[in-house]
Amino acid sequence: GDWSSDVCSSDLLYCFRGGDRSRIACQWLHDEGVSVPRVLGGYKALRQHLLKTYEALPSLMLVSGKTGSGKTAFLSHFAHAIDLEAHANHRGSAFGGHLSPQPSQINFENHTAVSFLKLQASPEVLLEDEGRLIGRISLPLPLQEKMKASPILLIEEPAAERAERIYQEYVVEQWGHYQAYFDVEPDVQFRHYLLSAIDAIRKRLGGAAHQRIRQQIIEADDHHCRTGSLDLHRQWVTALLVDYYDPMYDYQMTKKTERIKARDTRRGLVEWYTHELEKQS
């Protein structure tokens, strides 16, 4: 068959050190009329080149805000933004895991480095203000250090709007994913996801708050199984923001106050930052 038609025009060919195997394979393909670029030095050289990207990072502008503020939505407005949580396949919180697994640490580092290379002509790059870890993925140390000294755009949204956004993302959308993914008892798997996530932060919540919110999750899930309505989940989502995420964020921001360059609602900050970019161009 015409196996050459399966080769994509954007494919690259390499072996670990870029030696004879990749050279011979390229020659075979060339003889069949297929031209595929070869990475000189192989994967080892490519990996070293990508790691060097983290030693020469551009200026960064961080987007911060309490849980549910719409930081990812803010990034989507601008071409010079990198969504680290998308690269890590995780939304960065106890409830932020997806049904599909996170990439390997090396793949995350490589893909993120490529994103920085694509934006090397930009005067600055927008990133969400992340911690050291996104799920089990660790941000490269040079990137962590650069982020710790970078200016911040602070999104400020009312608690009710943030709670509704979290409810939609972590409950409504996630339930839809579980329904589509599991052929048998998606409700059982969904409850396991919710309870495992709240149990993962038991120590940081404190025993009393953990038990109260855990019981609210069980009651909301029971109500969902009986009636088909997810509405009762709003109760524990709001409690989690008030008892856990907001106090934790307030404490973290006490260390970053001097770095805040502007603060407003998400829509207000989009307009302000767009105007700043226009002034610079």
One Martini backbone bead per residue (centre of mass of N, CA, C, O) as a GRO file, in nm:
protein
  281
    1GLY     BB    1   0.101   0.032   0.004
    2ASP     BB    2   0.064   0.385   0.073
    3TRP     BB    3   0.256   0.463   0.336
    4SER     BB    4   0.355   0.760   0.271
    5SER     BB    5   0.072   0.903   0.337
    6ASP     BB    6   0.126   0.891   0.664
    7VAL     BB    7   0.316   1.123   0.630
    8CYS     BB    8   0.376   1.413   0.779
    9SER     BB    9   0.484   1.738   0.711
   10SER     BB   10   0.561   1.777   1.043
   11ASP     BB   11   0.761   1.567   1.063
   12LEU     BB   12   1.014   1.407   1.265
   13LEU     BB   13   1.345   1.267   1.268
   14TYR     BB   14   1.478   1.046   1.528
   15CYS     BB   15   1.725   0.969   1.755
   16PHE     BB   16   1.890   0.980   2.035
   17ARG     BB   17   2.184   1.075   1.874
   18GLY     BB   18   2.176   1.100   1.554
   19GLY     BB   19   2.254   0.863   1.377
   20ASP     BB   20   2.227   0.606   1.150
   21ARG     BB   21   1.925   0.538   1.172
   22SER     BB   22   1.807   0.813   1.080
   23ARG     BB   23   1.968   0.836   0.815
   24ILE     BB   24   1.861   0.578   0.681
   25ALA     BB   25   1.557   0.642   0.701
   26CYS     BB   26   1.572   0.900   0.528
   27GLN     BB   27   1.673   0.757   0.273
   28TRP     BB   28   1.436   0.572   0.231
   29LEU     BB   29   1.225   0.796   0.203
   30HIS     BB   30   1.359   0.943  -0.031
   31ASP     BB   31   1.342   0.698  -0.231
   32GLU     BB   32   1.006   0.728  -0.198
   33GLY     BB   33   0.945   1.055  -0.198
   34VAL     BB   34   1.016   1.132   0.111
   35SER     BB   35   1.039   1.427   0.311
   36VAL     BB   36   1.226   1.426   0.624
   37PRO     BB   37   1.327   1.575   0.883
   38ARG     BB   38   1.637   1.588   1.067
   39VAL     BB   39   1.769   1.550   1.385
   40LEU     BB   40   2.045   1.673   1.489
   41GLY     BB   41   2.157   1.465   1.755
   42GLY     BB   42   1.883   1.414   1.838
   43TYR     BB   43   1.710   1.400   2.128
   44LYS     BB   44   1.938   1.495   2.309
   45ALA     BB   45   1.976   1.771   2.167
   46LEU     BB   46   1.685   1.868   2.184
   47ARG     BB   47   1.661   1.868   2.492
   48GLN     BB   48   1.890   2.071   2.548
   49HIS     BB   49   1.763   2.305   2.391
   50LEU     BB   50   1.499   2.324   2.560
   51LEU     BB   51   1.633   2.375   2.839
   52LYS     BB   52   1.766   2.651   2.756
   53THR     BB   53   1.503   2.815   2.751
   54TYR     BB   54   1.495   2.845   3.076
   55GLU     BB   55   1.763   3.040   3.072
   56ALA     BB   56   1.589   3.249   2.848
   57LEU     BB   57   1.354   3.410   2.951
   58PRO     BB   58   1.110   3.609   2.928
   59SER     BB   59   0.899   3.823   3.004
   60LEU     BB   60   0.657   3.830   3.267
   61MET     BB   61   0.292   3.788   3.310
   62LEU     BB   62   0.074   3.754   3.571
   63VAL     BB   63  -0.229   3.568   3.649
   64SER     BB   64  -0.448   3.647   3.908
   65GLY     BB   65  -0.669   3.477   4.147
   66LYS     BB   66  -0.922   3.343   4.260
   67THR     BB   67  -1.107   3.089   4.263
   68GLY     BB   68  -1.298   3.140   3.967
   69SER     BB   69  -1.197   3.410   3.799
   70GLY     BB   70  -1.084   3.344   3.495
   71LYS     BB   71  -0.780   3.302   3.396
   72THR     BB   72  -0.802   3.131   3.138
   73ALA     BB   73  -0.988   3.327   2.989
   74PHE     BB   74  -0.788   3.557   2.981
   75LEU     BB   75  -0.565   3.418   2.811
   76SER     BB   76  -0.750   3.373   2.548
   77HIS     BB   77  -0.716   3.684   2.445
   78PHE     BB   78  -0.402   3.601   2.401
   79ALA     BB   79  -0.127   3.508   2.202
   80HIS     BB   80   0.103   3.559   2.449
   81ALA     BB   81   0.005   3.279   2.579
   82ILE     BB   82   0.040   3.026   2.844
   83ASP     BB   83  -0.111   2.710   2.923
   84LEU     BB   84  -0.006   2.518   3.175
   85GLU     BB   85  -0.259   2.340   3.237
   86ALA     BB   86  -0.281   2.220   2.956
   87HIS     BB   87  -0.001   2.086   2.952
   88ALA     BB   88  -0.074   1.926   3.235
   89ASN     BB   89  -0.368   1.826   3.251
   90HIS     BB   90  -0.453   2.054   3.478
   91ARG     BB   91  -0.624   2.281   3.720
   92GLY     BB   92  -0.457   2.303   4.009
   93SER     BB   93  -0.639   2.116   4.196
   94ALA     BB   94  -0.799   1.878   4.371
   95PHE     BB   95  -1.035   1.899   4.124
   96GLY     BB   96  -0.833   1.915   3.844
   97GLY     BB   97  -0.872   1.649   3.724
   98HIS     BB   98  -0.861   1.419   3.464
   99LEU     BB   99  -0.926   1.134   3.293
  100SER     BB  100  -0.682   1.201   3.167
  101PRO     BB  101  -0.358   1.195   3.179
  102GLN     BB  102  -0.073   1.307   3.256
  103PRO     BB  103   0.211   1.392   3.163
  104SER     BB  104   0.518   1.386   3.151
  105GLN     BB  105   0.764   1.576   3.263
  106ILE     BB  106   0.921   1.595   2.993
  107ASN     BB  107   0.684   1.671   2.807
  108PHE     BB  108   0.610   1.929   2.948
  109GLU     BB  109   0.880   2.073   2.912
  110ASN     BB  110   0.891   2.058   2.603
  111HIS     BB  111   0.618   2.197   2.527
  112THR     BB  112   0.673   2.460   2.681
  113ALA     BB  113   0.932   2.538   2.532
  114VAL     BB  114   0.801   2.562   2.254
  115SER     BB  115   0.611   2.793   2.334
  116PHE     BB  116   0.840   2.993   2.392
  117LEU     BB  117   0.969   2.987   2.110
  118LYS     BB  118   0.712   3.098   1.959
  119LEU     BB  119   0.744   3.375   2.166
  120GLN     BB  120   1.033   3.521   2.127
  121ALA     BB  121   0.911   3.801   1.995
  122SER     BB  122   0.790   3.869   2.256
  123PRO     BB  123   0.809   4.091   2.519
  124GLU     BB  124   0.581   3.904   2.656
  125VAL     BB  125   0.443   3.656   2.888
  126LEU     BB  126   0.154   3.486   2.967
  127LEU     BB  127   0.063   3.368   3.300
  128GLU     BB  128  -0.029   3.176   3.538
  129ASP     BB  129  -0.037   3.179   3.887
  130GLU     BB  130   0.161   2.938   4.000
  131GLY     BB  131   0.279   2.687   4.150
  132ARG     BB  132   0.501   2.431   4.171
  133LEU     BB  133   0.235   2.264   4.114
  134ILE     BB  134   0.056   2.054   3.863
  135GLY     BB  135  -0.024   1.836   4.032
  136ARG     BB  136   0.256   1.631   3.947
  137ILE     BB  137   0.373   1.877   3.811
  138SER     BB  138   0.681   2.042   3.769
  139LEU     BB  139   0.822   2.329   3.759
  140PRO     BB  140   1.075   2.467   3.641
  141LEU     BB  141   1.301   2.636   3.823
  142PRO     BB  142   1.347   2.889   3.641
  143LEU     BB  143   1.042   2.949   3.623
  144GLN     BB  144   0.982   2.985   3.918
  145GLU     BB  145   1.179   3.224   3.966
  146LYS     BB  146   1.058   3.418   3.756
  147MET     BB  147   0.769   3.428   3.877
  148LYS     BB  148   0.848   3.547   4.165
  149ALA     BB  149   0.938   3.839   3.996
  150SER     BB  150   0.668   3.897   3.865
  151PRO     BB  151   0.416   4.056   3.752
  152ILE     BB  152   0.063   4.142   3.835
  153LEU     BB  153  -0.265   4.037   3.750
  154LEU     BB  154  -0.572   4.112   3.925
  155ILE     BB  155  -0.850   3.923   3.973
  156GLU     BB  156  -1.188   4.051   4.061
  157GLU     BB  157  -1.447   3.847   4.194
  158PRO     BB  158  -1.726   3.742   4.300
  159ALA     BB  159  -1.810   3.475   4.486
  160ALA     BB  160  -2.066   3.384   4.331
  161GLU     BB  161  -1.928   3.366   4.050
  162ARG     BB  162  -1.706   3.167   4.130
  163ALA     BB  163  -1.886   2.937   4.228
  164GLU     BB  164  -2.031   2.893   3.957
  165ARG     BB  165  -1.781   2.822   3.791
  166ILE     BB  166  -1.697   2.576   3.959
  167TYR     BB  167  -1.957   2.418   3.927
  168GLN     BB  168  -1.943   2.392   3.619
  169GLU     BB  169  -1.657   2.254   3.601
  170TYR     BB  170  -1.654   2.033   3.855
  171VAL     BB  171  -1.955   1.923   3.792
  172VAL     BB  172  -2.106   1.950   3.522
  173GLU     BB  173  -1.873   1.885   3.323
  174GLN     BB  174  -1.763   1.635   3.470
  175TRP     BB  175  -2.018   1.465   3.453
  176GLY     BB  176  -2.020   1.454   3.146
  177HIS     BB  177  -1.754   1.299   3.122
  178TYR     BB  178  -1.842   1.047   3.285
  179GLN     BB  179  -2.076   0.964   3.102
  180ALA     BB  180  -1.895   0.927   2.841
  181TYR     BB  181  -1.673   0.723   2.965
  182PHE     BB  182  -1.881   0.551   3.134
  183ASP     BB  183  -2.081   0.268   3.091
  184VAL     BB  184  -2.056   0.203   3.406
  185GLU     BB  185  -2.133   0.372   3.672
  186PRO     BB  186  -2.071   0.694   3.676
  187ASP     BB  187  -2.169   0.773   3.964
  188VAL     BB  188  -1.953   0.619   4.122
  189GLN     BB  189  -1.705   0.760   3.997
  190PHE     BB  190  -1.787   1.049   4.074
  191ARG     BB  191  -1.787   1.014   4.378
  192HIS     BB  192  -1.493   0.930   4.399
  193TYR     BB  193  -1.376   1.193   4.295
  194LEU     BB  194  -1.492   1.385   4.513
  195LEU     BB  195  -1.387   1.234   4.773
  196SER     BB  196  -1.086   1.223   4.700
  197ALA     BB  197  -1.044   1.530   4.685
  198ILE     BB  198  -1.131   1.605   4.978
  199ASP     BB  199  -0.929   1.403   5.119
  200ALA     BB  200  -0.659   1.541   5.010
  201ILE     BB  201  -0.743   1.815   5.208
  202ARG     BB  202  -0.786   1.752   5.512
  203LYS     BB  203  -0.551   1.888   5.669
  204ARG     BB  204  -0.601   2.181   5.552
  205LEU     BB  205  -0.902   2.202   5.653
  206GLY     BB  206  -0.977   2.018   5.868
  207GLY     BB  207  -1.178   1.805   6.029
  208ALA     BB  208  -1.451   1.961   6.043
  209ALA     BB  209  -1.464   2.075   5.751
  210HIS     BB  210  -1.431   1.809   5.607
  211GLN     BB  211  -1.686   1.665   5.715
  212ARG     BB  212  -1.893   1.874   5.622
  213ILE     BB  213  -1.826   1.872   5.314
  214ARG     BB  214  -1.847   1.571   5.269
  215GLN     BB  215  -2.150   1.552   5.347
  216GLN     BB  216  -2.247   1.745   5.124
  217ILE     BB  217  -2.160   1.569   4.890
  218ILE     BB  218  -2.332   1.322   4.956
  219GLU     BB  219  -2.606   1.467   4.951
  220ALA     BB  220  -2.583   1.575   4.660
  221ASP     BB  221  -2.547   1.295   4.528
  222ASP     BB  222  -2.808   1.170   4.625
  223HIS     BB  223  -2.991   1.381   4.492
  224HIS     BB  224  -2.896   1.321   4.205
  225CYS     BB  225  -2.984   1.018   4.198
  226ARG     BB  226  -3.293   1.083   4.252
  227THR     BB  227  -3.337   1.358   4.043
  228GLY     BB  228  -3.089   1.470   3.843
  229SER     BB  229  -2.975   1.698   4.028
  230LEU     BB  230  -2.688   1.931   4.088
  231ASP     BB  231  -2.753   2.184   4.271
  232LEU     BB  232  -2.649   2.097   4.565
  233HIS     BB  233  -2.338   2.141   4.503
  234ARG     BB  234  -2.318   2.448   4.564
  235GLN     BB  235  -2.274   2.434   4.868
  236TRP     BB  236  -1.982   2.307   4.883
  237VAL     BB  237  -1.841   2.501   4.694
  238THR     BB  238  -1.877   2.751   4.872
  239ALA     BB  239  -1.744   2.634   5.127
  240LEU     BB  240  -1.465   2.584   5.000
  241LEU     BB  241  -1.399   2.874   4.942
  242VAL     BB  242  -1.431   2.989   5.236
  243ASP     BB  243  -1.251   2.758   5.399
  244TYR     BB  244  -0.997   2.743   5.177
  245TYR     BB  245  -0.919   2.906   4.914
  246ASP     BB  246  -0.936   3.202   5.011
  247PRO     BB  247  -0.742   3.195   5.258
  248MET     BB  248  -0.499   3.089   5.100
  249TYR     BB  249  -0.482   3.325   4.899
  250ASP     BB  250  -0.456   3.560   5.096
  251TYR     BB  251  -0.186   3.465   5.211
  252GLN     BB  252  -0.020   3.460   4.947
  253MET     BB  253  -0.071   3.773   4.872
  254THR     BB  254   0.098   3.905   5.104
  255LYS     BB  255   0.375   3.833   4.926
  256LYS     BB  256   0.264   4.008   4.639
  257THR     BB  257   0.168   4.309   4.647
  258GLU     BB  258   0.416   4.465   4.504
  259ARG     BB  259   0.350   4.312   4.209
  260ILE     BB  260   0.097   4.471   4.151
  261LYS     BB  261  -0.020   4.639   3.859
  262ALA     BB  262  -0.326   4.528   3.843
  263ARG     BB  263  -0.690   4.571   3.924
  264ASP     BB  264  -0.983   4.370   3.834
  265THR     BB  265  -1.187   4.264   3.646
  266ARG     BB  266  -1.168   4.069   3.384
  267ARG     BB  267  -1.279   4.274   3.180
  268GLY     BB  268  -1.114   4.517   3.280
  269LEU     BB  269  -0.830   4.385   3.231
  270VAL     BB  270  -0.852   4.336   2.933
  271GLU     BB  271  -0.879   4.635   2.858
  272TRP     BB  272  -0.624   4.743   2.997
  273TYR     BB  273  -0.412   4.556   2.860
  274THR     BB  274  -0.480   4.625   2.569
  275HIS     BB  275  -0.404   4.925   2.598
  276GLU     BB  276  -0.109   4.879   2.678
  277LEU     BB  277  -0.026   4.739   2.414
  278GLU     BB  278  -0.098   4.976   2.225
  279LYS     BB  279   0.112   5.176   2.350
  280GLN     BB  280   0.369   4.990   2.277
  281SER     BB  281   0.318   4.980   1.945
   0.00000   0.00000   0.00000
